[in-house]
GROMACS .gro file of C-alpha atoms in nm:
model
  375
    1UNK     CA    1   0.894   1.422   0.405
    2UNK     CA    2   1.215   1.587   0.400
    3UNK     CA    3   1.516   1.487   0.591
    4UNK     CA    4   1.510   1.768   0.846
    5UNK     CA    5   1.183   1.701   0.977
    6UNK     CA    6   1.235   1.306   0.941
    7UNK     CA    7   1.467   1.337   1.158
    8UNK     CA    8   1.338   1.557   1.407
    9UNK     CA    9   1.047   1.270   1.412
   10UNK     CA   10   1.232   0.948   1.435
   11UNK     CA   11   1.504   1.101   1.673
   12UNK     CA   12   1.195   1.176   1.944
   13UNK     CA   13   1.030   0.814   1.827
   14UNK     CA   14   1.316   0.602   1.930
   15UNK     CA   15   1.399   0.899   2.267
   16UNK     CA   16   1.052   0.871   2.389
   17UNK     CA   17   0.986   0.472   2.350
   18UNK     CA   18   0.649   0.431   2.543
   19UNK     CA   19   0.490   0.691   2.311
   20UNK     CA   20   0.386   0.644   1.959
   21UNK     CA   21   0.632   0.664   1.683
   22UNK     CA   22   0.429   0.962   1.564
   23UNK     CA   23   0.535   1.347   1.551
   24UNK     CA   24   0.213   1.514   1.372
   25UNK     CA   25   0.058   1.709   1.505
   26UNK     CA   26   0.161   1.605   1.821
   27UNK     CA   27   0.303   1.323   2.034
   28UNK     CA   28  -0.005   1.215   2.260
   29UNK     CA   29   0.036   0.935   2.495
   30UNK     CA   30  -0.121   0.625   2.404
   31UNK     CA   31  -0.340   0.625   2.718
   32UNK     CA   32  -0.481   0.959   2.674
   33UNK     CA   33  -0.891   0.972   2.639
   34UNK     CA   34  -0.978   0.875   2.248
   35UNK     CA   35  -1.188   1.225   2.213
   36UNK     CA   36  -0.811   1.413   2.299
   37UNK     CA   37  -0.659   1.169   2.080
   38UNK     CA   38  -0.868   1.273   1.779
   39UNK     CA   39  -0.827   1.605   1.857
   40UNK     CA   40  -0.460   1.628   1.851
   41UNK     CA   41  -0.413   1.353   1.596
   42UNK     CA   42  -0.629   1.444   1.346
   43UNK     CA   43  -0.708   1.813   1.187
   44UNK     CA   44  -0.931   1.915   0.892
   45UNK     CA   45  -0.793   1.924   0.571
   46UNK     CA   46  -0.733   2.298   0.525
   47UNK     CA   47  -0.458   2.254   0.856
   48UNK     CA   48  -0.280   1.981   0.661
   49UNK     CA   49  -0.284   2.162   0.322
   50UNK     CA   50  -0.111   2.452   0.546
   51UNK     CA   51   0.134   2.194   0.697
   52UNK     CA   52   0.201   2.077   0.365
   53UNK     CA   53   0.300   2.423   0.254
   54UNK     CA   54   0.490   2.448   0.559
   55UNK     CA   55   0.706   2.172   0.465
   56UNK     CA   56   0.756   2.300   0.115
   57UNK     CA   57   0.863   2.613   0.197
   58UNK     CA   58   1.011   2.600   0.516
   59UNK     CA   59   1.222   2.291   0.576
   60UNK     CA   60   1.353   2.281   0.211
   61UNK     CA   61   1.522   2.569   0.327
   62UNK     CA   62   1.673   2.452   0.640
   63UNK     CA   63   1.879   2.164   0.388
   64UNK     CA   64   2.235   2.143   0.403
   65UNK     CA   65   2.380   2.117   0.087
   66UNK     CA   66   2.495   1.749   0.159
   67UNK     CA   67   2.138   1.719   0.315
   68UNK     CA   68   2.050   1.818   0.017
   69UNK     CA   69   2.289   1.599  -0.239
   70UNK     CA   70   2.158   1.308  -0.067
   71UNK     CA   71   1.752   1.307  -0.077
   72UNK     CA   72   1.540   1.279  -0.424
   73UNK     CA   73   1.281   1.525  -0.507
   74UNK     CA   74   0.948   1.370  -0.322
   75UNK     CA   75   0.654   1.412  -0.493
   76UNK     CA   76   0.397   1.661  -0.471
   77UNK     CA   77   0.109   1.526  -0.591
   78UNK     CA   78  -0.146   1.767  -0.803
   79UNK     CA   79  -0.486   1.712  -0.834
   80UNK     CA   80  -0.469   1.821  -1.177
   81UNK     CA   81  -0.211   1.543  -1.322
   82UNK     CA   82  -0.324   1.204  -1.398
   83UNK     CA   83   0.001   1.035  -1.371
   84UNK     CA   84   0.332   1.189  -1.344
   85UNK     CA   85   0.706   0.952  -1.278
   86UNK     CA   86   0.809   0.882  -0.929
   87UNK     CA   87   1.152   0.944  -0.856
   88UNK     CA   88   1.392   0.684  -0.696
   89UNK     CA   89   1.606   0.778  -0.467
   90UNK     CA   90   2.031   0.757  -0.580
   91UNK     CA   91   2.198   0.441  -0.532
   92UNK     CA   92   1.900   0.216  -0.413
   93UNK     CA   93   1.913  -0.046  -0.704
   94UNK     CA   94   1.992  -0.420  -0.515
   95UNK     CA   95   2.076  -0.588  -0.840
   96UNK     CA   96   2.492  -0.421  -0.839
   97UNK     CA   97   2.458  -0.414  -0.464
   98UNK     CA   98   2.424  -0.039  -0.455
   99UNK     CA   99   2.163  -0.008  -0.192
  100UNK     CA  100   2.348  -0.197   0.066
  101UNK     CA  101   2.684   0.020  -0.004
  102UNK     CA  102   2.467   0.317   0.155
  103UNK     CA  103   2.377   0.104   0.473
  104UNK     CA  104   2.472   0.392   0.669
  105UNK     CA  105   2.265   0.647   0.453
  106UNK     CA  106   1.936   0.438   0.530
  107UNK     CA  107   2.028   0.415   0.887
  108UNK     CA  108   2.100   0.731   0.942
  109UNK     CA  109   1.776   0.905   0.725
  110UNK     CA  110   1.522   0.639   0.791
  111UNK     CA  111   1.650   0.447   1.072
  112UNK     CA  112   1.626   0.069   0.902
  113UNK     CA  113   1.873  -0.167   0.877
  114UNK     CA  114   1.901  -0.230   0.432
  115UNK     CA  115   2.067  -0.586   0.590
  116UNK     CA  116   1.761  -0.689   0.734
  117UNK     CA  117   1.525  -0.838   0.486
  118UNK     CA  118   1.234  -0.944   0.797
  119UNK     CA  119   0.890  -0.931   0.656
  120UNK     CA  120   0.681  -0.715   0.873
  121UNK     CA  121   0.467  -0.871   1.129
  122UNK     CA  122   0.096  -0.915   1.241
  123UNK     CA  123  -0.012  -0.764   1.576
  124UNK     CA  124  -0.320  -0.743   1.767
  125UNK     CA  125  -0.423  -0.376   1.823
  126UNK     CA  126  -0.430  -0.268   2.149
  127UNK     CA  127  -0.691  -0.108   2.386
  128UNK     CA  128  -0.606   0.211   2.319
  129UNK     CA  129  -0.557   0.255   1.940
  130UNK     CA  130  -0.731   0.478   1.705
  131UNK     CA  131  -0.801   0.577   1.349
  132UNK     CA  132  -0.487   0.636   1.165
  133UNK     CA  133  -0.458   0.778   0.821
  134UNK     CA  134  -0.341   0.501   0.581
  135UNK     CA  135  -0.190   0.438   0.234
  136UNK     CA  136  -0.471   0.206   0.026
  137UNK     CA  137  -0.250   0.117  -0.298
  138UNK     CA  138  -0.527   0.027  -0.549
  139UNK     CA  139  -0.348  -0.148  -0.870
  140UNK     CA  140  -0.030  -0.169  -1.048
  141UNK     CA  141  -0.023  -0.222  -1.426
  142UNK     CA  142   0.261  -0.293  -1.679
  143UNK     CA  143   0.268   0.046  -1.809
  144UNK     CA  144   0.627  -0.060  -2.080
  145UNK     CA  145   0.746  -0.338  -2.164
  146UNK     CA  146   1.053  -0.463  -2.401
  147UNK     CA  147   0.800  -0.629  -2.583
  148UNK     CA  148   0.478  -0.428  -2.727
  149UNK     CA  149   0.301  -0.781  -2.740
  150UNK     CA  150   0.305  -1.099  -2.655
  151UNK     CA  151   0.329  -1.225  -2.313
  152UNK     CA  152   0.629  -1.177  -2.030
  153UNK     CA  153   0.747  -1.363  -1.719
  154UNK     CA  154   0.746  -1.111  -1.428
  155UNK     CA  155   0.909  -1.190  -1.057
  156UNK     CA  156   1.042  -1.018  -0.762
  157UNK     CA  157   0.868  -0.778  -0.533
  158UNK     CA  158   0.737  -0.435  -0.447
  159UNK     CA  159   0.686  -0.350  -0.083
  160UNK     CA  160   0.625  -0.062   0.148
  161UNK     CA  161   0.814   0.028   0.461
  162UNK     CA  162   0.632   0.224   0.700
  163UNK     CA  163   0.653   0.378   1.054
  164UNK     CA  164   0.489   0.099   1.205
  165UNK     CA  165   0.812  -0.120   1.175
  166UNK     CA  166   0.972  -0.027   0.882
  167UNK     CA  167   1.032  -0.358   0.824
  168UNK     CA  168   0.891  -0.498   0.450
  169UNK     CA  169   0.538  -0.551   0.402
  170UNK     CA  170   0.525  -0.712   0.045
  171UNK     CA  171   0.201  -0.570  -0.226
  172UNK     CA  172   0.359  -0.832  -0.470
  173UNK     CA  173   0.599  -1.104  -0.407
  174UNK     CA  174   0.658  -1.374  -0.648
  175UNK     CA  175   0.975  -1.597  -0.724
  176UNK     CA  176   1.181  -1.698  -1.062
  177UNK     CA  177   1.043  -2.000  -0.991
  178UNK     CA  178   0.634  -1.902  -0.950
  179UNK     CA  179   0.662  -1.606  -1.194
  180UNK     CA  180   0.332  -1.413  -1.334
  181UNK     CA  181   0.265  -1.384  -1.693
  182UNK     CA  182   0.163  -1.057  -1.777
  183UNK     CA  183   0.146  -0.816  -2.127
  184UNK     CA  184   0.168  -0.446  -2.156
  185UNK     CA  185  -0.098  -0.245  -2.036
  186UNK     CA  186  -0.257  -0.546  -1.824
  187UNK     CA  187  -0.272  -0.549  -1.403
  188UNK     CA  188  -0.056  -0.684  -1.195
  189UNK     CA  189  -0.213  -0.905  -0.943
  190UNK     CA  190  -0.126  -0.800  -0.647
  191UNK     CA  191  -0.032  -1.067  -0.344
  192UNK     CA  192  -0.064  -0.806  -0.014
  193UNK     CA  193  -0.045  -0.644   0.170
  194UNK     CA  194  -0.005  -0.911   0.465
  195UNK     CA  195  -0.145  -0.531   0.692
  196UNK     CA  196  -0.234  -0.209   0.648
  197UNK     CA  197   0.023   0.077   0.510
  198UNK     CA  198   0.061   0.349   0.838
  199UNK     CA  199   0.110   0.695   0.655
  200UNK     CA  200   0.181   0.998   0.894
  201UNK     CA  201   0.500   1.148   0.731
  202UNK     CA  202   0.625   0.925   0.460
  203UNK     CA  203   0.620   0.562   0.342
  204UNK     CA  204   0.917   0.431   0.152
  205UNK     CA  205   0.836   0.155  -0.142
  206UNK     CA  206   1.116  -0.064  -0.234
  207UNK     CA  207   1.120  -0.264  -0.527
  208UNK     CA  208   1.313  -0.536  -0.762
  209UNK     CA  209   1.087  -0.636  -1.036
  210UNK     CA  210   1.280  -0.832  -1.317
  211UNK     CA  211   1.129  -1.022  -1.672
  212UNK     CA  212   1.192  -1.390  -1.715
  213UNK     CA  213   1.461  -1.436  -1.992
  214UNK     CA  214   1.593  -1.781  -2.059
  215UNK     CA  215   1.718  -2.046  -1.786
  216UNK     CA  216   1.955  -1.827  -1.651
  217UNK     CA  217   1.894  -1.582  -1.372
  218UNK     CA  218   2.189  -1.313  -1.494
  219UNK     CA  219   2.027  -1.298  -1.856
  220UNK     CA  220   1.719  -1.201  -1.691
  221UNK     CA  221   1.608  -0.813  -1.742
  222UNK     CA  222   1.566  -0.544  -1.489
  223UNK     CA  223   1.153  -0.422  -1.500
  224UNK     CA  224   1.204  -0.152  -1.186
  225UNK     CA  225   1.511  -0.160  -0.951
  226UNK     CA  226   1.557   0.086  -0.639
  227UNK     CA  227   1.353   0.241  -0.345
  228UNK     CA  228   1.087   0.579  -0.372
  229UNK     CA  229   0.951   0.772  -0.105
  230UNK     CA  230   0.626   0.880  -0.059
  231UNK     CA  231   0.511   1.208   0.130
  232UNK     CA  232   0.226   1.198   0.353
  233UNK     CA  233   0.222   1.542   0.405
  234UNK     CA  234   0.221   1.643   0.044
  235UNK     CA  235  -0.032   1.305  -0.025
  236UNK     CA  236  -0.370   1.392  -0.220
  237UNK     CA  237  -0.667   1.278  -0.043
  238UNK     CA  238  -0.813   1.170  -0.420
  239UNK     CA  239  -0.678   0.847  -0.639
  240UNK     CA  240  -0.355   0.936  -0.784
  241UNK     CA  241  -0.107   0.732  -1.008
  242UNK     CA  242   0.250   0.782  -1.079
  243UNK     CA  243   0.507   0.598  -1.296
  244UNK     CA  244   0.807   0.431  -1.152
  245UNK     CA  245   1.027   0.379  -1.463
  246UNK     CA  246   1.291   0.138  -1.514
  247UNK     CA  247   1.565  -0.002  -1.773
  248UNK     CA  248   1.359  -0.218  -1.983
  249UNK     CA  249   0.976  -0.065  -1.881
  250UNK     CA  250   0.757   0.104  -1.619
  251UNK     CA  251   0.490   0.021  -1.343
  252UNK     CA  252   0.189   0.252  -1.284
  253UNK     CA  253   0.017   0.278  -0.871
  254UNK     CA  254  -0.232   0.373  -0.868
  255UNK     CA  255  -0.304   0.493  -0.464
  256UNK     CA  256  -0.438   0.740  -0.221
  257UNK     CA  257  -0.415   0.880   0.140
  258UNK     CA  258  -0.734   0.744   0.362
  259UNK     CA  259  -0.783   0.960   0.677
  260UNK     CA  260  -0.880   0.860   0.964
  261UNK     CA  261  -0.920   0.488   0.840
  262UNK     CA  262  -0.924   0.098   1.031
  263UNK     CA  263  -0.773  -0.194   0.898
  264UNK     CA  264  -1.017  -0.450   0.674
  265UNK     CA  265  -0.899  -0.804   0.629
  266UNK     CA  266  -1.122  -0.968   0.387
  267UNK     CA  267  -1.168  -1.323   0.319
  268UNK     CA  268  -1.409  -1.507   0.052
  269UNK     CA  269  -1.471  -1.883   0.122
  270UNK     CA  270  -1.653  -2.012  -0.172
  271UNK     CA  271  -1.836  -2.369  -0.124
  272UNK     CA  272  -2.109  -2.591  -0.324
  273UNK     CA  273  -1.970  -2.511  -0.656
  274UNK     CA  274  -2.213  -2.647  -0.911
  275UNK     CA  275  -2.025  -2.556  -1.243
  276UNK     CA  276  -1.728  -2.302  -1.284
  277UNK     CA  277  -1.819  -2.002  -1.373
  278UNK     CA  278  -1.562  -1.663  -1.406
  279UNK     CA  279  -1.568  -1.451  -1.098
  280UNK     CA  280  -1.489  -1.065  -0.998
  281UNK     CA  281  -1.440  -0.930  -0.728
  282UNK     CA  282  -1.402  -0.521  -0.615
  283UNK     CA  283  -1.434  -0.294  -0.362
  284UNK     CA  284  -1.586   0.050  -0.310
  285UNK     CA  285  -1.437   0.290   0.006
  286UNK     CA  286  -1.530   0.651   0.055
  287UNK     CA  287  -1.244   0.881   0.066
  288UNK     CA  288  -1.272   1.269   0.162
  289UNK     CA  289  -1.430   1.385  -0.158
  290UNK     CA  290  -1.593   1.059  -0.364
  291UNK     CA  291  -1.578   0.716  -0.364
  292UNK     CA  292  -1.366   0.488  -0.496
  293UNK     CA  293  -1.382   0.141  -0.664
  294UNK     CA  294  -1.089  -0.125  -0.738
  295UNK     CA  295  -1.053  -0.440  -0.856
  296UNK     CA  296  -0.955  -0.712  -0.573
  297UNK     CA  297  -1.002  -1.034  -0.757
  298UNK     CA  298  -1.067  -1.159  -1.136
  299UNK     CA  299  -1.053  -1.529  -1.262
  300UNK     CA  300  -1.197  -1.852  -1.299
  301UNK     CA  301  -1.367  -2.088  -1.027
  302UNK     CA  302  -1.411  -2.413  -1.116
  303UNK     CA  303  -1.495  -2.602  -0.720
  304UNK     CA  304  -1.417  -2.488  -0.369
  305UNK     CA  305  -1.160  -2.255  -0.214
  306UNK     CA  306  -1.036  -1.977  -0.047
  307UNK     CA  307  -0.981  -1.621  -0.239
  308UNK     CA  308  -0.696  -1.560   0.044
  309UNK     CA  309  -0.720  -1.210   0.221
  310UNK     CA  310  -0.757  -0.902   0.118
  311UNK     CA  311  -0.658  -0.586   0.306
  312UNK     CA  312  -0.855  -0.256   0.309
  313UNK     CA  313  -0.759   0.100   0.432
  314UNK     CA  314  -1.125   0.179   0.551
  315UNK     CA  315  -1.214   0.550   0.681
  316UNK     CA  316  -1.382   0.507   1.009
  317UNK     CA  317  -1.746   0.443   1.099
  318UNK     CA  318  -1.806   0.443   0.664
  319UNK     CA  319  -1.951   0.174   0.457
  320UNK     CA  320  -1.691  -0.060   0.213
  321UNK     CA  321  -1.890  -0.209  -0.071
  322UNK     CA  322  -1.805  -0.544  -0.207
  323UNK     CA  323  -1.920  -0.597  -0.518
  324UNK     CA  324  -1.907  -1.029  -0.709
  325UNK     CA  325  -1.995  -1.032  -1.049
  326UNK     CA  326  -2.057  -1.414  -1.199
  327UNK     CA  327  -2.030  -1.489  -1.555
  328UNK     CA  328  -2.132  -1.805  -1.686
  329UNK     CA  329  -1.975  -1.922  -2.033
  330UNK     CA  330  -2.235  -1.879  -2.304
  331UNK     CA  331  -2.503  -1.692  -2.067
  332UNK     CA  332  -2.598  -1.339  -2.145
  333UNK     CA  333  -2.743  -1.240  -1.789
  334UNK     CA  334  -2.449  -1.230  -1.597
  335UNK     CA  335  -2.553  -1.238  -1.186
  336UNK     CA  336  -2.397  -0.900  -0.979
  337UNK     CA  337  -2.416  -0.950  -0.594
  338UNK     CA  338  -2.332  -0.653  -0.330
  339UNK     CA  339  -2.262  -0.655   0.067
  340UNK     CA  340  -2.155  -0.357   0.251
  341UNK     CA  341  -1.966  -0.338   0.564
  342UNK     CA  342  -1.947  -0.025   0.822
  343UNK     CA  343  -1.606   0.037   0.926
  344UNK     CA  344  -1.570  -0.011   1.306
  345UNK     CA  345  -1.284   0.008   1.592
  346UNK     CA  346  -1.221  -0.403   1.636
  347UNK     CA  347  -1.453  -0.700   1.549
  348UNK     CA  348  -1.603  -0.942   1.279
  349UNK     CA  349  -1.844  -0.965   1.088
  350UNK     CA  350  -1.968  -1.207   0.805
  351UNK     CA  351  -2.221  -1.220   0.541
  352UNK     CA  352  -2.393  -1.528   0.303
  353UNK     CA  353  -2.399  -1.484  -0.033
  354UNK     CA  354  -2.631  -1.817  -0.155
  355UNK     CA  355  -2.637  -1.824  -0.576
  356UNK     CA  356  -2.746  -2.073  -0.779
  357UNK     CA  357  -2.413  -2.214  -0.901
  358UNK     CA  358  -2.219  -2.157  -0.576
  359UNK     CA  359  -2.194  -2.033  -0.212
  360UNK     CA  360  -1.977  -1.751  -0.107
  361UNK     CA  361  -1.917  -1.681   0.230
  362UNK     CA  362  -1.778  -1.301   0.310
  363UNK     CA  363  -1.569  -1.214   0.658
  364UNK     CA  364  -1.444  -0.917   0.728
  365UNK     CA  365  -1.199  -0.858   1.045
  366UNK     CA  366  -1.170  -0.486   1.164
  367UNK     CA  367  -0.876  -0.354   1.362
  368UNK     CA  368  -0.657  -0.027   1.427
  369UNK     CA  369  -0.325  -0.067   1.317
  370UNK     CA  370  -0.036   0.035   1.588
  371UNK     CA  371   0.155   0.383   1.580
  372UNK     CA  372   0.451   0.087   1.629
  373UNK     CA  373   0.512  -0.260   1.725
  374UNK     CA  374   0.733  -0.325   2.040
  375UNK     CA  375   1.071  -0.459   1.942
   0.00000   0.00000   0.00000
């Protein structure tokens, strides 16, 4: 989203306080009937693809040239390109301080405070939310590395402000102290999102990944350092990936807009373990033109526990697929289970999963997320 109409959107957000911090197409009261809701709310596809060309051409124009001087390029994804680098916006890097030198410049252009490092927060939806198109960020993956093999220590954290609070809501989060070890080329296991990513105009993705070098933390190098900004407007329905380069390697998301889409907290309690076996675990949504299927878990279980939670950007009233697979050291047949869930307004549901070696219990928790939380 440009700065012009950005704005324009979070000016009226924070004038009109009792309406939702949302400009496209319209601002509709929260109490409105749902059926005018998702009539104003949400168009077809060809009426976005012409307010994405809308935005191209005409508010690039309306820049200043400071306007200008200040924003990156925001990316306009193609469904032709597989994976093209993500540009960071000037002077967001935290590790010389930069980023909080421009306080005023992220005030001003995304109304946040840099200063305030609050984790974003869990609400109950309220009566009269709807469908809301989301960001679902599928993987990450070491795309470079300083080192073509072996293993490295990676820490820090990637998260994603959005227009709910714009506080952070961390995708991976891990200390010098609890680091991952990770090669090039392999997945980054991903730690969040604690809710789901809100994605009207734009979403902003900050970042300070660094590689475990010795004992002390200043000899340690810089992975990805700085903040990009991702367009809704310009946002391909299908999977995409992009490259966020840094000094010493790169990170690959892979991601995609969900339209119309409820929140899905997953959680997998497995019990009666009889012998470990290797477990995977992945989902399958339906976005606008074909499905979709990414990885959510992958290791070893070897007696009880909790997989933690899992949050899913599901379109409304469609099925999400979870599929286990169970290999068992030295066995050829390996087991493959499926449930499937239809996406729905509020509730839970649960499913039983009873194998031979163990017992895995499925919940899912569905829920609208907020145009915006009160303060």
């Amino acid at each position: 989203m440009q700065i012009l109409s950005r704005s324009i959107t979070r000016s009226v957000s924070r004038v009109a306080s009792a309406l939702p911090r949302c400009w496209f197409p319209a601002l509709a009261r929260g109490d409105a009937p749902r059926n005018q809701h998702l009539d104003r709310l949400f168009l077809e596809k060809s009426t976005l693809n012409w307010l994405r060309q809308f935005s191209i051409h005409g508010v690039n124009e309306t820049k200043t040239n400071n306007a200008a001087e200040d924003s990156v390029q925001t990316l306009n994804t193609s469904l032709t390109e597989d994976t093209c680098y993500m540009p960071i916006i000037s002077g967001s890097s935290h590790r010389d301080g930069a980023i909080y030198k421009r306080a005023a410049y992220w005030e001003h252009n995304y109304f946040f405070d840099i200063a305030d490092r609050t984790e974003t927060r869990l609400e109950p939806a309220r009566a009269y939310d709807i469908p809301r198109n989301m960001m679902q960020i599928f993987s990450m993956k070491l795309a470079k590395a300083p080192i073509n093999s072996g293993s490295i220590q990676l820490y820090g954290y990637i998260a994603a402000r959005d227009e709910v609070d714009l506080r952070l809501n961390y995708v991976f989060n891990r200390s010098r102290d609890d680091p991952i070890i990770v090669q090039q080329g392999s997945l980054i296991e991903m730690n969040g999102p604690k809710r789901a990513i809100l994605l009207i105009f734009d979403v902003l993705l900050e970042f300070d990944m660094r590689i475990k070098n010795g004992e002390n933390e200043e000899d340690d190098l810089q992975l990805i350092d700085g903040i990009s900004e991702f367009d809704g407007l310009r946002m391909s329905w299908r999977p995409h990936e992009v490259r966020i380069g840094g000094n010493c390697g790169a990170v690959d998301t892979s991601f995609a807009l969900v339209h119309s889409s409820v929140e899905a907290t997953v959680q997998v309690i497995i019990s009666k373990v009889q012998t470990g076996f290797d477990l995977s675990l992945s989902s399958t949504i339906a976005l606008l033109e074909m499905n979709k299927e990414f990885q959510l878990f992958s290791g070893n279980i070897s007696e009880s526990c909790g997989l933690g939670s899992f949050v899913i950007a599901v379109t409304w009233d469609t099925l999400m697929n979870l599929k286990f697979k169970v290999d068992h050291e030295g066995c050829n047949n390996n087991i493959e289970r499926n449930c499937s869930f239809k996406a729905k307004l509020n509730g839970h549901t649960s499913h039983q999963l009873n194998l031979e070696t163990a017992s895995i219990l499925v919940k899912v928790t569905w829920a609208v997320l907020p145009a915006s939380l009160s303060n």
